[in-house]
Coordinates of C-alpha atoms and ligand atoms in Angstrom, one line a residue:
X1 CA -45.0 53.1 52.4
X2 CA -42.9 50.3 53.8
X3 CA -45.9 48.4 55.4
X4 CA -45.5 44.6 54.7
X5 CA -42.6 45.2 52.3
X6 CA -39.9 42.5 52.4
X7 CA -36.6 44.2 53.0
X8 CA -33.4 42.3 53.3
X9 CA -30.8 44.0 55.5
X10 CA -27.3 42.8 54.8
X11 CA -24.9 43.6 57.7
X12 CA -21.2 43.4 57.0
X13 CA -18.1 43.4 59.2
X14 CA -17.4 47.0 60.1
X15 CA -17.2 48.9 63.3
X16 CA -20.6 50.4 62.6
X17 CA -22.3 47.0 62.5
X18 CA -24.1 47.7 65.8
X19 CA -25.7 50.8 64.2
X20 CA -27.6 48.5 61.9
X21 CA -29.7 47.5 64.9
X22 CA -31.4 50.9 65.0
X23 CA -31.9 50.8 61.3
X24 CA -33.6 47.3 61.6
X25 CA -35.7 48.7 64.4
X26 CA -36.8 51.8 62.3
X27 CA -37.7 49.5 59.4
X28 CA -39.8 47.4 61.8
X29 CA -41.4 50.5 63.2
X30 CA -42.4 51.4 59.6
X31 CA -44.0 47.9 59.5
X32 CA -41.7 46.3 57.0
X33 CA -40.8 42.6 57.1
X34 CA -37.1 42.6 57.8
X35 CA -34.8 39.7 57.0
X36 CA -31.2 40.1 58.1
X37 CA -28.2 38.5 56.4
X38 CA -24.9 38.8 58.1
X39 CA -21.4 38.1 56.9
X40 CA -19.3 35.9 59.2
X41 CA -17.1 39.0 60.0
X42 CA -20.2 41.0 61.0
X43 CA -20.9 38.3 63.6
X44 CA -17.6 39.3 65.2
X45 CA -19.0 42.8 65.9
X46 CA -22.6 41.9 66.8
X47 CA -24.6 38.8 67.3
X48 CA -27.3 37.4 65.0
X49 CA -29.4 37.1 68.1
X50 CA -29.6 40.9 68.4
X51 CA -31.2 41.2 64.9
X52 CA -33.4 38.2 65.5
X53 CA -34.8 39.7 68.6
X54 CA -35.7 42.9 66.7
X55 CA -36.9 41.5 63.4
X56 CA -38.5 38.3 64.8
X57 CA -37.2 36.6 61.7
X58 CA -34.4 34.1 61.2
X59 CA -31.0 35.7 60.6
X60 CA -29.0 34.1 57.8
X61 CA -25.2 33.8 57.9
X62 CA -24.4 30.5 56.3
X63 CA -25.0 29.7 52.6
X64 CA -24.9 26.0 53.1
X65 CA -27.9 25.5 55.4
X66 CA -28.5 21.9 56.5
X67 CA -32.3 22.2 56.2
X68 CA -34.3 22.1 52.9
X69 CA -34.4 25.9 52.9
X70 CA -32.0 27.4 50.4
X71 CA -31.4 30.9 51.8
X72 CA -30.0 32.8 48.9
X73 CA -32.7 31.6 46.5
X74 CA -35.5 32.2 49.0
X75 CA -34.3 35.7 49.9
X76 CA -33.6 36.5 46.3
X77 CA -37.2 35.9 45.4
X78 CA -38.5 37.5 48.5
X79 CA -36.5 40.8 48.6
X80 CA -38.2 43.9 47.4
X81 CA -35.3 46.0 48.5
X82 CA -31.8 45.0 49.7
X83 CA -30.0 47.4 52.1
X84 CA -26.3 46.8 52.8
X85 CA -25.6 48.6 56.0
X86 CA -22.9 49.1 57.0
X87 CA -21.3 48.2 53.7
X88 CA -17.6 47.4 54.1
X89 CA -15.0 48.2 51.5
X90 CA -14.8 44.4 51.0
X91 CA -18.5 43.8 50.2
X92 CA -18.5 46.9 47.9
X93 CA -15.5 45.4 46.0
X94 CA -17.1 42.0 45.8
X95 CA -20.5 43.3 44.7
X96 CA -18.8 45.5 42.1
X97 CA -16.9 42.6 40.7
X98 CA -19.5 39.8 40.8
X99 CA -17.8 37.8 43.5
X100 CA -20.2 35.5 45.2
X101 CA -18.3 33.6 47.9
X102 CA -20.6 33.9 50.8
X103 CA -24.3 34.3 51.5
X104 CA -24.3 38.2 51.4
X105 CA -22.4 38.5 48.2
X106 CA -24.3 35.7 46.5
X107 CA -27.6 37.3 47.4
X108 CA -26.4 40.6 45.9
X109 CA -25.4 39.0 42.7
X110 CA -28.5 36.9 42.3
X111 CA -31.2 39.4 43.2
X112 CA -32.7 41.9 40.8
X113 CA -34.2 43.9 43.7
X114 CA -33.2 47.6 44.1
X115 CA -30.0 47.8 46.2
X116 CA -29.0 50.5 48.7
X117 CA -25.4 50.5 50.0
X118 CA -24.5 52.5 53.1
X119 CA -20.6 52.5 53.1
X120 CA -18.9 53.0 56.4
X121 CA -15.2 52.7 56.7
X122 CA -11.9 54.4 57.5
X123 CA -11.5 57.6 55.4
X124 CA -8.4 56.2 53.6
X125 CA -10.2 53.0 52.7
X126 CA -13.2 55.1 51.4
X127 CA -11.1 57.5 49.4
X128 CA -8.9 54.8 48.0
X129 CA -9.2 55.0 44.2
X130 CA -10.1 51.3 44.1
X131 CA -13.0 51.7 46.4
X132 CA -14.1 54.8 44.5
X133 CA -13.9 52.9 41.2
X134 CA -16.0 50.0 42.8
X135 CA -18.6 52.6 44.0
X136 CA -18.8 54.1 40.5
X137 CA -19.2 50.6 38.9
X138 CA -21.9 49.7 41.3
X139 CA -23.7 52.9 40.7
X140 CA -23.5 52.3 36.9
X141 CA -24.9 48.9 37.5
X142 CA -28.0 50.5 39.0
X143 CA -27.3 50.4 42.8
X144 CA -27.8 53.4 45.0
X145 CA -24.6 54.1 47.1
X146 CA -25.1 56.7 49.9
X147 CA -22.4 59.2 50.7
X148 CA -21.1 58.5 54.2
X149 CA -21.1 61.3 56.8
X150 CA -18.0 63.4 57.3
X151 CA -16.4 63.5 60.8
X152 CA -14.1 62.0 63.4
X153 CA -13.8 58.3 62.8
X154 CA -13.4 55.7 65.6
X155 CA -9.9 55.1 64.2
X156 CA -9.0 58.7 64.9
X157 CA -9.0 60.2 61.4
X158 CA -11.3 62.9 60.3
X159 CA -13.0 62.8 56.9
X160 CA -15.8 61.0 55.0
X161 CA -16.5 57.4 56.1
X162 CA -18.9 57.6 59.0
X163 CA -22.2 55.7 59.1
X164 CA -24.9 58.2 58.3
X165 CA -27.8 59.0 60.6
X166 CA -30.6 56.4 60.4
X167 CA -33.1 59.1 59.4
X168 CA -31.0 59.8 56.3
X169 CA -30.9 56.1 55.4
X170 CA -34.7 55.8 55.9
X171 CA -35.2 58.8 53.5
X172 CA -33.2 56.9 50.8
X173 CA -35.2 53.8 51.5
X174 CA -38.5 55.7 50.9
X175 CA -37.2 57.1 47.7
X176 CA -36.2 53.6 46.4
X177 CA -39.5 52.1 47.4
X178 CA -41.6 54.9 46.0
X179 CA -39.8 54.5 42.6
X180 CA -41.2 51.1 42.3
X181 CA -44.8 52.3 42.3
X182 CA -44.3 55.6 40.6
X183 CA -47.1 57.1 38.6
X184 CA -44.6 57.6 35.8
X185 CA -43.9 53.8 35.5
X186 CA -44.7 52.6 32.0
X187 CA -45.6 56.1 30.7
X188 CA -44.2 57.7 27.6
X189 CA -42.1 60.7 28.5
X190 CA -40.8 63.2 26.0
X191 CA -38.0 65.5 27.2
X192 CA -36.3 68.3 25.3
X193 CA -33.0 69.4 26.6
X194 CA -29.8 71.4 25.9
X195 CA -29.5 74.7 24.0
X196 CA -30.3 75.3 20.3
X197 CA -27.8 76.6 17.8
X198 CA -28.8 79.2 15.3
X199 CA -26.4 79.5 12.5
X200 CA -25.3 82.9 11.2
X201 CA -23.1 81.7 8.3
X202 CA -21.0 78.6 7.7
X203 CA -18.6 79.7 10.5
X204 CA -20.6 81.4 13.2
X205 CA -23.6 80.7 15.3
X206 CA -25.6 81.9 18.3
X207 CA -26.3 79.5 21.2
X208 CA -26.6 79.6 25.0
X209 CA -24.9 78.2 28.1
X210 CA -27.3 75.3 28.7
X211 CA -25.4 72.0 29.4
X212 CA -28.5 69.8 29.3
X213 CA -27.7 68.4 32.7
X214 CA -31.1 69.1 34.3
X215 CA -32.9 67.3 31.4
X216 CA -30.5 64.4 31.6
X217 CA -30.9 64.1 35.4
X218 CA -34.7 64.1 34.9
X219 CA -34.4 61.4 32.2
X220 CA -32.2 59.3 34.5
X221 CA -34.7 59.5 37.3
X222 CA -37.7 58.8 35.0
X223 CA -35.9 55.7 33.6
X224 CA -35.2 54.5 37.2
X225 CA -38.9 54.8 38.0
X226 CA -39.7 52.7 34.9
X227 CA -40.9 55.3 32.4
X228 CA -40.3 55.0 28.7
X229 CA -38.1 58.1 27.9
X230 CA -37.5 59.8 24.5
X231 CA -35.1 62.7 24.4
X232 CA -34.8 65.5 22.0
X233 CA -31.3 66.7 22.5
X234 CA -29.9 70.1 21.4
X235 CA -26.4 71.4 22.2
X236 CA -25.2 69.7 25.4
X237 CA -22.1 69.1 27.4
X238 CA -20.7 66.2 25.4
X239 CA -19.0 64.4 28.3
X240 CA -22.2 64.3 30.4
X241 CA -24.3 63.3 27.3
X242 CA -21.9 60.5 26.2
X243 CA -21.9 59.0 29.7
X244 CA -25.7 59.1 29.7
X245 CA -26.2 57.6 26.3
X246 CA -23.7 54.8 27.0
X247 CA -25.5 53.9 30.2
X248 CA -29.1 54.1 29.0
X249 CA -29.0 52.5 25.5
X250 CA -32.8 51.8 25.8
X251 CA -33.5 55.5 25.6
X252 CA -34.7 56.9 22.3
X253 CA -32.6 59.9 21.4
X254 CA -33.0 62.4 18.6
X255 CA -30.3 65.0 18.2
X256 CA -31.3 68.4 16.8
X257 CA -29.5 71.7 16.2
X258 CA -31.8 74.7 15.7
X259 CA -35.1 75.8 17.4
X260 CA -36.8 75.0 14.1
X261 CA -35.5 71.4 14.1
X262 CA -36.5 71.0 17.7
X263 CA -40.0 72.1 16.9
X264 CA -40.3 69.6 14.0
X265 CA -39.1 66.7 16.1
X266 CA -41.3 67.6 19.1
X267 CA -44.3 67.8 16.7
X268 CA -43.4 64.3 15.4
X269 CA -42.9 62.7 18.8
X270 CA -45.7 64.5 20.7
X271 CA -48.7 62.3 19.7
X272 CA -47.4 59.2 21.5
X273 CA -46.2 60.9 24.7
X274 CA -48.1 61.1 28.0
X275 CA -45.9 63.8 29.5
X276 CA -43.8 66.5 27.8
X277 CA -40.9 68.1 29.7
X278 CA -39.6 71.1 27.8
X279 CA -36.3 71.5 29.6
X280 CA -34.4 72.8 26.5
X281 CA -33.1 76.3 26.3
X282 CA -34.6 77.2 22.9
X283 CA -33.4 80.3 21.2
X284 CA -36.0 83.1 21.0
X285 CA -34.4 84.7 18.0
X286 CA -32.5 83.5 15.0
X287 CA -30.6 85.3 12.2
X288 CA -31.2 84.8 8.5
X289 CA -28.6 82.2 7.5
X290 CA -25.9 83.5 5.1
X291 CA -24.5 80.9 2.6
X292 CA -21.1 82.7 2.6
X293 CA -19.0 83.8 5.5
X294 CA -20.0 87.4 6.5
X295 CA -17.0 89.6 5.8
X296 CA -15.7 92.0 8.3
X297 CA -16.3 95.7 7.5
X298 CA -15.4 99.0 8.9
X299 CA -17.7 100.3 11.7
X300 CA -20.5 98.6 13.6
X301 CA -22.2 95.5 12.4
X302 CA -25.9 94.8 13.1
X303 CA -27.3 91.4 12.9
X304 CA -31.0 91.4 12.3
X305 CA -32.8 88.6 14.3
X306 CA -36.2 87.1 13.8
X307 CA -38.4 85.4 16.3
X308 CA -38.2 81.6 16.4
X309 CA -41.3 79.5 16.7
X310 CA -42.5 79.2 20.3
X311 CA -42.7 75.4 20.5
X312 CA -45.0 75.1 23.5
X313 CA -47.4 77.8 22.2
X314 CA -47.4 76.4 18.7
X315 CA -48.2 72.8 19.7
X316 CA -51.9 71.8 19.3
X317 CA -52.0 70.7 23.0
X318 CA -53.8 67.6 24.0
X319 CA -55.7 68.1 27.3
X320 CA -55.1 64.6 28.4
X321 CA -51.3 65.0 28.3
X322 CA -49.2 66.8 30.9
X323 CA -47.1 69.7 29.8
X324 CA -44.2 70.9 31.9
X325 CA -42.2 74.0 30.9
X326 CA -39.0 75.4 32.3
X327 CA -38.3 79.1 33.0
X328 CA -34.8 80.4 33.4
X329 CA -34.8 84.0 34.6
X330 CA -32.4 86.5 36.0
X331 CA -35.1 88.7 37.6
X332 CA -38.8 88.6 38.5
X333 CA -38.7 84.8 38.6
X334 CA -42.2 84.4 40.0
X335 CA -43.9 86.9 37.8
X336 CA -42.3 85.5 34.6
X337 CA -42.8 81.9 35.6
X338 CA -46.6 82.5 36.3
X339 CA -47.0 84.4 33.0
X340 CA -45.4 81.5 31.1
X341 CA -47.5 78.9 33.0
X342 CA -50.8 80.6 32.1
X343 CA -49.7 82.1 28.7
X344 CA -48.7 78.7 27.3
X345 CA -51.4 76.7 28.9
X346 CA -49.0 74.5 30.9
X347 CA -49.7 72.2 33.8
X348 CA -46.4 73.0 35.5
X349 CA -43.6 75.3 35.2
X350 CA -40.2 74.8 36.8
X351 CA -38.4 78.1 37.4
X352 CA -34.8 78.7 38.2
X353 CA -32.4 81.6 38.5
X354 CA -29.7 82.1 35.9
X355 CA -27.9 84.9 37.7
X356 CA -26.1 85.2 41.0
X357 CA -24.8 82.5 43.4
X358 CA -27.5 80.0 42.6
X359 CA -27.3 80.4 38.8
X360 CA -28.6 77.2 37.3
X361 CA -27.5 77.4 33.7
X362 CA -24.3 75.5 32.7
X363 CA -23.7 74.5 36.3
X364 CA -24.1 71.3 38.4
X365 CA -26.5 72.7 41.0
X366 CA -29.8 74.6 41.0
X367 CA -32.6 75.8 43.2
X368 CA -36.0 75.1 41.7
X369 CA -39.5 76.5 42.2
X370 CA -42.3 74.3 40.9
X371 CA -45.5 76.1 39.9
X372 CA -48.7 74.3 39.2
X373 CA -51.8 75.8 37.6
X374 CA -54.0 74.9 40.6
X375 CA -51.7 76.0 43.4
X376 CA -51.0 79.6 44.4
X377 CA -47.7 78.9 46.0
X378 CA -44.7 77.2 44.3
X379 CA -42.9 74.2 45.8
X380 CA -39.3 75.1 46.6
X381 CA -36.6 72.6 45.9
X382 CA -33.6 73.9 47.7
X383 CA -30.2 74.6 46.2
X384 CA -28.5 71.2 45.5
X385 CA -27.1 68.8 42.9
X386 CA -29.3 68.6 39.8
X387 CA -29.4 64.8 40.1
X388 CA -30.9 65.1 43.6
X389 CA -33.3 67.9 42.5
X390 CA -34.5 65.8 39.6
X391 CA -35.5 63.1 42.1
X392 CA -37.4 65.5 44.3
X393 CA -39.0 67.3 41.3
X394 CA -40.4 64.0 39.9
X395 CA -41.8 63.1 43.4
X396 CA -43.4 66.5 43.8
X397 CA -44.9 66.5 40.3
X398 CA -46.2 63.0 40.9
X399 CA -47.9 64.1 44.2
X400 CA -49.7 66.9 42.4
X401 CA -50.7 64.8 39.4
X402 CA -52.3 62.3 41.8
X403 CA -54.2 65.1 43.5
X404 CA -55.4 66.6 40.2
X405 CA -55.9 63.7 37.9
X406 CA -56.7 64.6 34.3
Ligands
FMN1 C1 -11.9 46.4 64.6 C2 -12.2 46.4 63.1 C3 -13.0 47.3 62.6 C4 -13.2 47.3 61.2 N1 -14.1 48.3 60.7 C5 -14.3 48.3 59.3 C6 -15.1 49.3 58.8 O1 -15.7 50.1 59.5 N2 -15.3 49.3 57.5 C7 -14.7 48.4 56.6 O2 -14.9 48.4 55.4 N3 -13.9 47.4 57.1 C8 -13.7 47.3 58.5 N4 -12.9 46.4 59.0 C9 -12.3 45.4 58.1 C10 -13.3 44.3 57.7 O3 -13.8 43.7 58.9 C11 -12.6 43.3 56.8 O4 -12.3 44.0 55.5 C12 -13.5 42.1 56.5 O5 -12.8 41.3 55.6 C13 -14.9 42.5 56.0 O6 -15.6 41.3 55.8 P1 -17.1 41.3 55.3 O7 -17.2 42.4 54.2 O8 -17.3 39.9 54.7 O9 -18.0 41.6 56.4 C14 -12.6 46.4 60.3 C15 -11.8 45.4 60.9 C16 -11.6 45.4 62.3 C17 -10.7 44.3 62.9

């Protein structure tokens, strides 16, 4: 995947600077073209010659080169990925605030290439709220910031701040590079998410615990790989949703309340989409709406419920489009997921547990099982953050789509 890719490795002045040597070497082994930029302080920890010997390319430290070659412009144009490893608290602060006072920081400001920061520093520096704020700002500006390893630091403290294993960095590099040539790039993706609200009377309603987090994580990843994303949003965690909608203003968003409204909007948006993700937790039943508040009475009260429209079943499905359903079950996960996959004529179904330790509804983590109509066995995406699972899920779906083109 990295063959002949132009990767700029920015090495800054931290104690882990020498570890960037094995990273450069791994990148070379993967047949990438590696161009190293070092800060002046990095040169106090390790020499440019070490990187030159491994990469067989000129190492840039100075911005004001005497030759005709203008390093920051040339590298800006050349870079397909910039890795900052190790990333000092200082370079993170400069990059987060648009400071461009040396070669490394100027390159980071001038390049539009994807950026991966590998922070490594003393635990107190890392946990300092200013560093954390800078990391957050950089993330919001689109950079990927790895979490450092936890452990005993060279300064004697124990905590987060250690330079991660090179294998872990290479894994992140592959994700960033694969995003650039994703199958989803430029495709129209329709995602439903959140729970629906079925009103009983002007005061009461029935809903479920869905936060919409999985759907928003999917949307975020699909935007990052260059897809055109439209969201149909039911009842969601408002803090998560607000953060998302402020960050991705390019995303078309339609808010709905009930299962009926969700069906109407899906029907309207469906014709232009290439892929439909039905991640919403749509009510199966709804009450007859009462115009006036239902008064309390003596004894039991029974609320009759009617079936809502099954959105996926009711859609006149276009065989050229890809349909991905979600199944949230508390038992017989595999059986129900397979029944839903076949019964609704889907290409994929993503199943997750809603009971027990790994319960996925209304939480930040999940374990997923991806079922595909041509494969007997599901792909297991282990219990982890929904954001990370969304990345893996998109990659796995992409692999299968490529093997079974429509
Ligand atoms: C021995 C020593 C080790 C250091 N290690 C780190 C480190 O691991 N991470 C870090 O953020 N800063 C570290 N620093 C501080 C940075 O070198 C300092 O903030 C410097 O200004 C960074 O410059 P640069 O970001 O331009 O390379 C260290 C300083 C010294 C003297």
